[in-house]
Amino acid sequence: MKNHESEEDYLESILVLSTKLPVVRSIDVATDLGYRKSSVSVAMKNLREKKYICVSDAGYISLTESGKELAEMIYERHTTLTNFLIHLGVDSKTAEEDACHMEHTMTKETFTALKKHIDTVMKSDK
């Protein structure tokens, strides 16, 4: 199933927030992504229906196994691409923005090959 970029951004945000906060709520995701709470509520409903997240009665959001797997994949792409672009001399803000777009469109095969190349380049530059 092909996921939408915004869905992946929500999952990535939940993953990152879960490492920083004791619990993740919709308002935390809205603040992190700069979205309206009403937009986040609709997105959380969609992610819940796709079984990527669970929401407790208290409103705490947690990733399901499949949601966590997808979020971790996107986050790895994001950090790898951001770091590589910075390594190439791209300023960090631009690198972050560009990586955010690139992470969603790249096939697994391309990312694997690129990551292998990046690892080789980064090691040789040390």
CSV table of N, CA, C and O in Angstrom, one decimal:
chain,number,residue,atom,x,y,z
A,1,MET,N,0.8,-1.2,0.0
A,1,MET,CA,0.0,0.0,0.0
A,1,MET,C,0.9,1.2,0.0
A,1,MET,O,1.8,1.3,0.8
A,2,LYS,N,0.6,2.2,-0.9
A,2,LYS,CA,1.4,3.4,-0.9
A,2,LYS,C,0.8,4.4,0.1
A,2,LYS,O,-0.4,4.6,0.2
A,3,ASN,N,1.7,5.0,0.9
A,3,ASN,CA,1.3,5.9,1.9
A,3,ASN,C,1.4,7.3,1.4
A,3,ASN,O,2.3,7.6,0.6
A,4,HIS,N,0.6,8.2,2.0
A,4,HIS,CA,0.7,9.6,1.6
A,4,HIS,C,1.8,10.2,2.5
A,4,HIS,O,2.1,9.8,3.6
A,5,GLU,N,2.5,11.2,1.9
A,5,GLU,CA,3.6,11.9,2.5
A,5,GLU,C,3.2,12.5,3.9
A,5,GLU,O,3.9,12.3,4.9
A,6,SER,N,2.0,13.0,4.0
A,6,SER,CA,1.5,13.6,5.3
A,6,SER,C,1.3,12.5,6.3
A,6,SER,O,1.7,12.7,7.5
A,7,GLU,N,0.8,11.4,5.9
A,7,GLU,CA,0.7,10.3,6.9
A,7,GLU,C,2.0,9.9,7.4
A,7,GLU,O,2.2,9.6,8.6
A,8,GLU,N,3.0,9.8,6.6
A,8,GLU,CA,4.3,9.4,7.0
A,8,GLU,C,4.9,10.5,7.9
A,8,GLU,O,5.6,10.1,8.9
A,9,ASP,N,4.7,11.7,7.6
A,9,ASP,CA,5.1,12.8,8.5
A,9,ASP,C,4.5,12.7,9.9
A,9,ASP,O,5.2,12.9,10.9
A,10,TYR,N,3.2,12.4,9.9
A,10,TYR,CA,2.6,12.2,11.2
A,10,TYR,C,3.2,11.0,12.0
A,10,TYR,O,3.5,11.2,13.2
A,11,LEU,N,3.4,9.9,11.3
A,11,LEU,CA,4.0,8.8,12.0
A,11,LEU,C,5.4,9.1,12.5
A,11,LEU,O,5.8,8.7,13.6
A,12,GLU,N,6.2,9.8,11.7
A,12,GLU,CA,7.6,10.2,12.1
A,12,GLU,C,7.5,11.1,13.3
A,12,GLU,O,8.3,10.9,14.2
A,13,SER,N,6.6,12.0,13.3
A,13,SER,CA,6.4,12.9,14.4
A,13,SER,C,6.1,12.2,15.7
A,13,SER,O,6.7,12.5,16.7
A,14,ILE,N,5.2,11.3,15.6
A,14,ILE,CA,4.8,10.5,16.8
A,14,ILE,C,6.0,9.7,17.3
A,14,ILE,O,6.2,9.7,18.5
A,15,LEU,N,6.8,9.1,16.4
A,15,LEU,CA,8.0,8.4,16.8
A,15,LEU,C,8.9,9.2,17.5
A,15,LEU,O,9.4,8.9,18.6
A,16,VAL,N,9.3,10.4,17.0
A,16,VAL,CA,10.2,11.3,17.6
A,16,VAL,C,9.7,11.8,18.9
A,16,VAL,O,10.4,11.9,19.9
A,17,LEU,N,8.5,12.2,18.9
A,17,LEU,CA,7.9,12.8,20.2
A,17,LEU,C,7.9,11.7,21.3
A,17,LEU,O,8.1,12.0,22.4
A,18,SER,N,7.6,10.5,20.9
A,18,SER,CA,7.6,9.4,21.9
A,18,SER,C,8.9,9.2,22.6
A,18,SER,O,9.0,8.6,23.7
A,19,THR,N,10.0,9.7,22.0
A,19,THR,CA,11.3,9.6,22.6
A,19,THR,C,11.6,10.8,23.5
A,19,THR,O,12.5,10.7,24.4
A,20,LYS,N,10.8,11.8,23.4
A,20,LYS,CA,11.0,13.0,24.1
A,20,LYS,C,10.0,13.3,25.2
A,20,LYS,O,10.3,14.0,26.2
A,21,LEU,N,8.8,12.7,25.1
A,21,LEU,CA,7.7,13.0,26.0
A,21,LEU,C,7.2,11.7,26.7
A,21,LEU,O,7.3,10.6,26.0
A,22,PRO,N,6.7,11.8,27.9
A,22,PRO,CA,6.2,10.6,28.5
A,22,PRO,C,5.0,10.0,27.8
A,22,PRO,O,4.8,8.8,27.8
A,23,VAL,N,4.2,10.9,27.2
A,23,VAL,CA,3.0,10.4,26.4
A,23,VAL,C,2.9,11.4,25.2
A,23,VAL,O,3.3,12.6,25.3
A,24,VAL,N,2.3,10.9,24.1
A,24,VAL,CA,2.1,11.7,23.0
A,24,VAL,C,0.6,11.9,22.8
A,24,VAL,O,-0.2,11.0,22.8
A,25,ARG,N,0.2,13.2,22.6
A,25,ARG,CA,-1.2,13.5,22.4
A,25,ARG,C,-1.3,14.3,21.0
A,25,ARG,O,-0.3,14.7,20.5
A,26,SER,N,-2.5,14.4,20.5
A,26,SER,CA,-2.8,15.1,19.3
A,26,SER,C,-2.2,16.5,19.3
A,26,SER,O,-1.6,17.0,18.3
A,27,ILE,N,-2.4,17.2,20.4
A,27,ILE,CA,-1.9,18.6,20.5
A,27,ILE,C,-0.4,18.6,20.4
A,27,ILE,O,0.2,19.6,19.8
A,28,ASP,N,0.3,17.6,20.8
A,28,ASP,CA,1.8,17.5,20.7
A,28,ASP,C,2.2,17.4,19.2
A,28,ASP,O,3.1,18.1,18.8
A,29,VAL,N,1.5,16.6,18.5
A,29,VAL,CA,1.7,16.4,17.1
A,29,VAL,C,1.4,17.6,16.3
A,29,VAL,O,2.2,18.1,15.5
A,30,ALA,N,0.3,18.3,16.7
A,30,ALA,CA,-0.1,19.5,16.0
A,30,ALA,C,1.0,20.6,16.2
A,30,ALA,O,1.4,21.3,15.2
A,31,THR,N,1.5,20.7,17.4
A,31,THR,CA,2.5,21.7,17.7
A,31,THR,C,3.8,21.4,17.0
A,31,THR,O,4.5,22.2,16.4
A,32,ASP,N,4.2,20.1,17.0
A,32,ASP,CA,5.4,19.6,16.3
A,32,ASP,C,5.4,19.9,14.8
A,32,ASP,O,6.4,20.4,14.3
A,33,LEU,N,4.3,19.6,14.2
A,33,LEU,CA,4.2,19.8,12.7
A,33,LEU,C,3.7,21.2,12.3
A,33,LEU,O,3.8,21.5,11.1
A,34,GLY,N,3.2,21.9,13.2
A,34,GLY,CA,2.7,23.2,12.9
A,34,GLY,C,1.3,23.2,12.2
A,34,GLY,O,1.0,24.0,11.4
A,35,TYR,N,0.5,22.1,12.5
A,35,TYR,CA,-0.8,21.9,11.9
A,35,TYR,C,-1.9,22.3,12.9
A,35,TYR,O,-1.7,22.3,14.1
A,36,ARG,N,-3.1,22.6,12.4
A,36,ARG,CA,-4.2,22.8,13.3
A,36,ARG,C,-4.6,21.5,14.0
A,36,ARG,O,-4.5,20.4,13.4
A,37,LYS,N,-5.1,21.6,15.2
A,37,LYS,CA,-5.5,20.4,15.9
A,37,LYS,C,-6.6,19.7,15.2
A,37,LYS,O,-6.7,18.5,15.2
A,38,SER,N,-7.5,20.4,14.5
A,38,SER,CA,-8.6,19.7,13.8
A,38,SER,C,-8.0,18.9,12.7
A,38,SER,O,-8.5,17.8,12.4
A,39,SER,N,-7.0,19.4,12.0
A,39,SER,CA,-6.4,18.6,10.9
A,39,SER,C,-5.7,17.3,11.5
A,39,SER,O,-5.8,16.2,10.9
A,40,VAL,N,-5.1,17.5,12.6
A,40,VAL,CA,-4.4,16.3,13.2
A,40,VAL,C,-5.4,15.3,13.7
A,40,VAL,O,-5.2,14.1,13.6
A,41,SER,N,-6.6,15.8,14.2
A,41,SER,CA,-7.6,14.8,14.7
A,41,SER,C,-8.1,14.0,13.5
A,41,SER,O,-8.3,12.8,13.7
A,42,VAL,N,-8.3,14.6,12.3
A,42,VAL,CA,-8.7,13.8,11.2
A,42,VAL,C,-7.7,12.8,10.8
A,42,VAL,O,-7.9,11.6,10.5
A,43,ALA,N,-6.4,13.3,10.8
A,43,ALA,CA,-5.3,12.4,10.4
A,43,ALA,C,-5.2,11.2,11.4
A,43,ALA,O,-4.9,10.1,11.0
A,44,MET,N,-5.4,11.5,12.7
A,44,MET,CA,-5.2,10.4,13.7
A,44,MET,C,-6.3,9.4,13.5
A,44,MET,O,-6.1,8.2,13.6
A,45,LYS,N,-7.5,9.8,13.1
A,45,LYS,CA,-8.6,8.9,12.8
A,45,LYS,C,-8.2,8.0,11.6
A,45,LYS,O,-8.4,6.8,11.7
A,46,ASN,N,-7.7,8.6,10.6
A,46,ASN,CA,-7.2,7.8,9.4
A,46,ASN,C,-6.1,6.8,9.8
A,46,ASN,O,-6.1,5.7,9.3
A,47,LEU,N,-5.2,7.3,10.5
A,47,LEU,CA,-4.1,6.4,11.0
A,47,LEU,C,-4.6,5.3,11.8
A,47,LEU,O,-4.1,4.1,11.8
A,48,ARG,N,-5.5,5.6,12.7
A,48,ARG,CA,-6.1,4.5,13.5
A,48,ARG,C,-6.9,3.5,12.7
A,48,ARG,O,-6.7,2.3,12.9
A,49,GLU,N,-7.6,4.0,11.7
A,49,GLU,CA,-8.3,3.1,10.8
A,49,GLU,C,-7.4,2.2,10.0
A,49,GLU,O,-7.7,1.0,9.7
A,50,LYS,N,-6.2,2.7,9.7
A,50,LYS,CA,-5.2,1.9,8.9
A,50,LYS,C,-4.4,1.0,9.9
A,50,LYS,O,-3.4,0.4,9.4
A,51,LYS,N,-4.7,1.1,11.2
A,51,LYS,CA,-4.0,0.3,12.2
A,51,LYS,C,-2.5,0.7,12.3
A,51,LYS,O,-1.7,-0.2,12.7
A,52,TYR,N,-2.2,2.0,12.1
A,52,TYR,CA,-0.8,2.4,12.4
A,52,TYR,C,-0.6,3.0,13.8
A,52,TYR,O,0.5,3.0,14.3
A,53,ILE,N,-1.7,3.4,14.4
A,53,ILE,CA,-1.7,3.9,15.8
A,53,ILE,C,-2.8,3.4,16.6
A,53,ILE,O,-3.8,2.9,16.1
A,54,CYS,N,-2.6,3.5,17.9
A,54,CYS,CA,-3.7,3.2,18.9
A,54,CYS,C,-3.8,4.5,19.7
A,54,CYS,O,-2.9,5.2,19.9
A,55,VAL,N,-5.1,4.8,20.1
A,55,VAL,CA,-5.3,6.0,20.9
A,55,VAL,C,-6.1,5.5,22.1
A,55,VAL,O,-7.1,4.9,22.0
A,56,SER,N,-5.5,5.8,23.3
A,56,SER,CA,-6.1,5.4,24.5
A,56,SER,C,-7.3,6.2,24.8
A,56,SER,O,-7.5,7.3,24.2
A,57,ASP,N,-8.1,5.8,25.8
A,57,ASP,CA,-9.3,6.6,26.3
A,57,ASP,C,-8.8,8.0,26.7
A,57,ASP,O,-9.6,8.9,26.6
A,58,ALA,N,-7.6,8.1,27.3
A,58,ALA,CA,-7.1,9.4,27.7
A,58,ALA,C,-6.5,10.2,26.6
A,58,ALA,O,-6.1,11.4,26.8
A,59,GLY,N,-6.5,9.7,25.4
A,59,GLY,CA,-6.1,10.4,24.2
A,59,GLY,C,-4.6,10.3,23.9
A,59,GLY,O,-4.0,11.1,23.2
A,60,TYR,N,-3.9,9.3,24.6
A,60,TYR,CA,-2.5,9.1,24.3
A,60,TYR,C,-2.3,8.2,23.1
A,60,TYR,O,-3.0,7.2,22.9
A,61,ILE,N,-1.4,8.7,22.2
A,61,ILE,CA,-1.2,8.0,20.9
A,61,ILE,C,0.0,7.1,21.0
A,61,ILE,O,1.1,7.5,21.5
A,62,SER,N,-0.1,5.9,20.5
A,62,SER,CA,1.1,5.0,20.4
A,62,SER,C,1.0,4.3,19.1
A,62,SER,O,0.0,4.2,18.5
A,63,LEU,N,2.2,4.0,18.6
A,63,LEU,CA,2.4,3.4,17.3
A,63,LEU,C,2.1,1.9,17.4
A,63,LEU,O,2.6,1.3,18.4
A,64,THR,N,1.4,1.3,16.5
A,64,THR,CA,1.3,-0.1,16.4
A,64,THR,C,2.6,-0.7,15.8
A,64,THR,O,3.5,0.1,15.4
A,65,GLU,N,2.7,-2.0,15.8
A,65,GLU,CA,4.0,-2.6,15.2
A,65,GLU,C,4.2,-2.1,13.8
A,65,GLU,O,5.3,-1.7,13.4
A,66,SER,N,3.1,-2.1,13.0
A,66,SER,CA,3.3,-1.7,11.6
A,66,SER,C,3.5,-0.2,11.5
A,66,SER,O,4.3,0.3,10.6
A,67,GLY,N,2.9,0.6,12.3
A,67,GLY,CA,3.1,2.0,12.3
A,67,GLY,C,4.5,2.4,12.8
A,67,GLY,O,5.2,3.3,12.2
A,68,LYS,N,5.0,1.7,13.8
A,68,LYS,CA,6.4,1.9,14.2
A,68,LYS,C,7.4,1.5,13.1
A,68,LYS,O,8.4,2.2,12.9
A,69,GLU,N,7.2,0.4,12.5
A,69,GLU,CA,8.1,0.0,11.4
A,69,GLU,C,8.1,1.0,10.3
A,69,GLU,O,9.2,1.4,9.8
A,70,LEU,N,7.0,1.6,9.9
A,70,LEU,CA,7.0,2.6,8.8
A,70,LEU,C,7.6,3.9,9.3
A,70,LEU,O,8.4,4.5,8.6
A,71,ALA,N,7.3,4.3,10.5
A,71,ALA,CA,7.9,5.5,11.1
A,71,ALA,C,9.4,5.4,11.2
A,71,ALA,O,10.1,6.4,10.9
A,72,GLU,N,9.9,4.3,11.6
A,72,GLU,CA,11.4,4.1,11.8
A,72,GLU,C,12.0,4.1,10.4
A,72,GLU,O,13.1,4.7,10.3
A,73,MET,N,11.4,3.6,9.4
A,73,MET,CA,11.9,3.6,8.0
A,73,MET,C,12.0,5.0,7.5
A,73,MET,O,13.1,5.4,7.0
A,74,ILE,N,11.0,5.8,7.7
A,74,ILE,CA,11.0,7.2,7.3
A,74,ILE,C,12.0,8.0,8.1
A,74,ILE,O,12.8,8.8,7.5
A,75,TYR,N,12.1,7.8,9.4
A,75,TYR,CA,13.0,8.5,10.2
A,75,TYR,C,14.5,8.2,9.8
A,75,TYR,O,15.3,9.1,9.7
A,76,GLU,N,14.8,6.9,9.5
A,76,GLU,CA,16.1,6.6,9.1
A,76,GLU,C,16.5,7.3,7.8
A,76,GLU,O,17.6,7.8,7.6
A,77,ARG,N,15.5,7.3,6.8
A,77,ARG,CA,15.7,8.0,5.6
A,77,ARG,C,16.0,9.5,5.8
A,77,ARG,O,16.9,10.1,5.3
A,78,HIS,N,15.2,10.1,6.7
A,78,HIS,CA,15.3,11.5,7.0
A,78,HIS,C,16.6,11.8,7.5
A,78,HIS,O,17.3,12.8,7.1
A,79,THR,N,17.1,11.1,8.6
A,79,THR,CA,18.3,11.4,9.2
A,79,THR,C,19.5,11.2,8.3
A,79,THR,O,20.5,11.9,8.2
A,80,THR,N,19.5,10.1,7.6
A,80,THR,CA,20.6,9.7,6.6
A,80,THR,C,20.7,10.8,5.6
A,80,THR,O,21.8,11.3,5.3
A,81,LEU,N,19.6,11.1,4.9
A,81,LEU,CA,19.6,12.1,3.9
A,81,LEU,C,20.0,13.5,4.4
A,81,LEU,O,20.8,14.2,3.7
A,82,THR,N,19.5,13.9,5.5
A,82,THR,CA,19.8,15.2,6.1
A,82,THR,C,21.3,15.3,6.4
A,82,THR,O,22.0,16.2,6.0
A,83,ASN,N,21.9,14.3,7.0
A,83,ASN,CA,23.3,14.3,7.4
A,83,ASN,C,24.2,14.3,6.1
A,83,ASN,O,25.2,15.0,6.1
A,84,PHE,N,23.8,13.5,5.1
A,84,PHE,CA,24.5,13.5,3.9
A,84,PHE,C,24.5,14.9,3.2
A,84,PHE,O,25.5,15.4,2.7
A,85,LEU,N,23.3,15.5,3.1
A,85,LEU,CA,23.2,16.8,2.4
A,85,LEU,C,24.1,17.8,3.2
A,85,LEU,O,24.8,18.7,2.5
A,86,ILE,N,24.1,17.8,4.5
A,86,ILE,CA,24.9,18.7,5.3
A,86,ILE,C,26.4,18.4,5.0
A,86,ILE,O,27.2,19.3,4.8
A,87,HIS,N,26.7,17.1,4.9
A,87,HIS,CA,28.1,16.7,4.6
A,87,HIS,C,28.5,17.3,3.2
A,87,HIS,O,29.7,17.6,3.0
A,88,LEU,N,27.6,17.4,2.3
A,88,LEU,CA,27.9,17.9,1.0
A,88,LEU,C,28.0,19.5,1.0
A,88,LEU,O,28.4,20.1,0.0
A,89,GLY,N,27.6,20.1,2.1
A,89,GLY,CA,27.8,21.5,2.2
A,89,GLY,C,26.4,22.3,2.1
A,89,GLY,O,26.4,23.5,2.2
A,90,VAL,N,25.3,21.6,2.1
A,90,VAL,CA,24.0,22.2,2.1
A,90,VAL,C,23.8,22.7,3.6
A,90,VAL,O,24.1,22.0,4.5
A,91,ASP,N,23.2,23.9,3.7
A,91,ASP,CA,23.0,24.4,5.1
A,91,ASP,C,21.9,23.5,5.7
A,91,ASP,O,21.1,22.9,5.0
A,92,SER,N,22.0,23.5,7.0
A,92,SER,CA,21.2,22.5,7.8
A,92,SER,C,19.7,22.7,7.6
A,92,SER,O,18.9,21.7,7.5
A,93,LYS,N,19.2,23.9,7.5
A,93,LYS,CA,17.7,24.1,7.3
A,93,LYS,C,17.3,23.6,5.9
A,93,LYS,O,16.3,22.9,5.8
A,94,THR,N,18.0,23.9,4.9
A,94,THR,CA,17.7,23.4,3.6
A,94,THR,C,17.8,21.9,3.5
A,94,THR,O,17.0,21.3,2.9
A,95,ALA,N,18.9,21.4,4.1
A,95,ALA,CA,19.1,19.9,4.1
A,95,ALA,C,17.9,19.2,4.7
A,95,ALA,O,17.4,18.2,4.2
A,96,GLU,N,17.5,19.8,5.8
A,96,GLU,CA,16.3,19.2,6.6
A,96,GLU,C,15.1,19.2,5.7
A,96,GLU,O,14.3,18.2,5.6
A,97,GLU,N,14.8,20.3,5.1
A,97,GLU,CA,13.6,20.5,4.2
A,97,GLU,C,13.7,19.5,3.0
A,97,GLU,O,12.7,18.9,2.6
A,98,ASP,N,14.8,19.5,2.3
A,98,ASP,CA,15.0,18.7,1.2
A,98,ASP,C,14.9,17.2,1.5
A,98,ASP,O,14.2,16.4,0.8
A,99,ALA,N,15.5,16.8,2.6
A,99,ALA,CA,15.5,15.4,3.1
A,99,ALA,C,14.0,15.0,3.3
A,99,ALA,O,13.6,13.9,3.0
A,100,CYS,N,13.2,15.9,3.9
A,100,CYS,CA,11.8,15.6,4.2
A,100,CYS,C,11.0,15.3,2.9
A,100,CYS,O,10.2,14.5,3.0
A,101,HIS,N,11.4,15.9,1.8
A,101,HIS,CA,10.7,15.6,0.6
A,101,HIS,C,11.2,14.4,0.0
A,101,HIS,O,10.4,13.5,-0.5
A,102,MET,N,12.5,14.2,0.0
A,102,MET,CA,13.1,13.1,-0.7
A,102,MET,C,12.8,11.7,0.0
A,102,MET,O,12.6,10.7,-0.7
A,103,GLU,N,12.7,11.8,1.3
A,103,GLU,CA,12.4,10.5,2.1
A,103,GLU,C,11.2,9.8,1.7
A,103,GLU,O,11.1,8.6,1.8
A,104,HIS,N,10.2,10.5,1.2
A,104,HIS,CA,8.9,9.9,0.8
A,104,HIS,C,8.8,9.3,-0.6
A,104,HIS,O,7.9,8.5,-0.8
A,105,THR,N,9.7,9.8,-1.4
A,105,THR,CA,9.5,9.4,-2.8
A,105,THR,C,10.5,8.3,-3.3
A,105,THR,O,10.3,7.7,-4.3
A,106,MET,N,11.5,8.1,-2.5
A,106,MET,CA,12.6,7.1,-2.8
A,106,MET,C,12.1,5.7,-2.6
A,106,MET,O,11.5,5.3,-1.6
A,107,THR,N,12.5,4.8,-3.6
A,107,THR,CA,12.2,3.4,-3.4
A,107,THR,C,13.1,2.8,-2.4
A,107,THR,O,14.2,3.4,-2.1
A,108,LYS,N,12.8,1.6,-1.9
A,108,LYS,CA,13.6,0.9,-1.0
A,108,LYS,C,15.0,0.6,-1.6
A,108,LYS,O,16.0,0.7,-1.0
A,109,GLU,N,14.9,0.2,-2.9
A,109,GLU,CA,16.1,-0.2,-3.6
A,109,GLU,C,17.1,1.0,-3.7
A,109,GLU,O,18.3,0.9,-3.5
A,110,THR,N,16.5,2.1,-4.1
A,110,THR,CA,17.4,3.3,-4.3
A,110,THR,C,17.9,3.8,-2.9
A,110,THR,O,19.1,4.1,-2.8
A,111,PHE,N,17.1,3.8,-1.9
A,111,PHE,CA,17.6,4.2,-0.6
A,111,PHE,C,18.7,3.3,-0.1
A,111,PHE,O,19.8,3.7,0.4
A,112,THR,N,18.6,2.0,-0.3
A,112,THR,CA,19.6,1.0,0.2
A,112,THR,C,20.9,1.3,-0.6
A,112,THR,O,22.0,1.3,0.1
A,113,ALA,N,20.8,1.5,-1.9
A,113,ALA,CA,22.1,1.8,-2.6
A,113,ALA,C,22.7,3.1,-2.2
A,113,ALA,O,23.9,3.2,-2.0
A,114,LEU,N,21.8,4.1,-2.0
A,114,LEU,CA,22.3,5.4,-1.6
A,114,LEU,C,23.0,5.3,-0.2
A,114,LEU,O,24.0,5.9,0.0
A,115,LYS,N,22.3,4.6,0.7
A,115,LYS,CA,22.8,4.5,2.0
A,115,LYS,C,24.2,3.8,2.0
A,115,LYS,O,25.1,4.2,2.8
A,116,LYS,N,24.3,2.8,1.2
A,116,LYS,CA,25.6,2.1,1.1
A,116,LYS,C,26.7,3.0,0.6
A,116,LYS,O,27.8,3.1,1.2
A,117,HIS,N,26.3,3.8,-0.4
A,117,HIS,CA,27.3,4.8,-0.9
A,117,HIS,C,27.6,5.9,0.2
A,117,HIS,O,28.8,6.2,0.3
A,118,ILE,N,26.6,6.4,0.8
A,118,ILE,CA,26.8,7.4,1.9
A,118,ILE,C,27.7,6.9,2.9
A,118,ILE,O,28.7,7.6,3.4
A,119,ASP,N,27.5,5.7,3.4
A,119,ASP,CA,28.3,5.1,4.5
A,119,ASP,C,29.8,5.0,4.0
A,119,ASP,O,30.7,5.3,4.8
A,120,THR,N,30.0,4.6,2.8
A,120,THR,CA,31.4,4.5,2.2
A,120,THR,C,32.0,5.9,2.2
A,120,THR,O,33.1,6.1,2.6
A,121,VAL,N,31.3,6.9,1.7
A,121,VAL,CA,31.8,8.2,1.5
A,121,VAL,C,32.1,8.8,2.9
A,121,VAL,O,33.2,9.4,3.1
A,122,MET,N,31.2,8.7,3.8
A,122,MET,CA,31.4,9.3,5.2
A,122,MET,C,32.5,8.6,5.9
A,122,MET,O,33.3,9.3,6.6
A,123,LYS,N,32.7,7.3,5.7
A,123,LYS,CA,33.9,6.6,6.4
A,123,LYS,C,35.2,7.1,5.8
A,123,LYS,O,36.2,7.3,6.5
A,124,SER,N,35.2,7.2,4.5
A,124,SER,CA,36.5,7.6,3.8
A,124,SER,C,36.9,9.1,4.1
A,124,SER,O,38.0,9.4,4.0
A,125,ASP,N,35.9,9.9,4.5
A,125,ASP,CA,36.2,11.3,4.8
A,125,ASP,C,36.7,11.5,6.2
A,125,ASP,O,37.1,12.6,6.6
A,126,LYS,N,36.6,10.5,7.0
A,126,LYS,CA,37.1,10.6,8.4
A,126,LYS,C,38.5,10.5,8.6
A,126,LYS,O,39.3,10.0,7.9
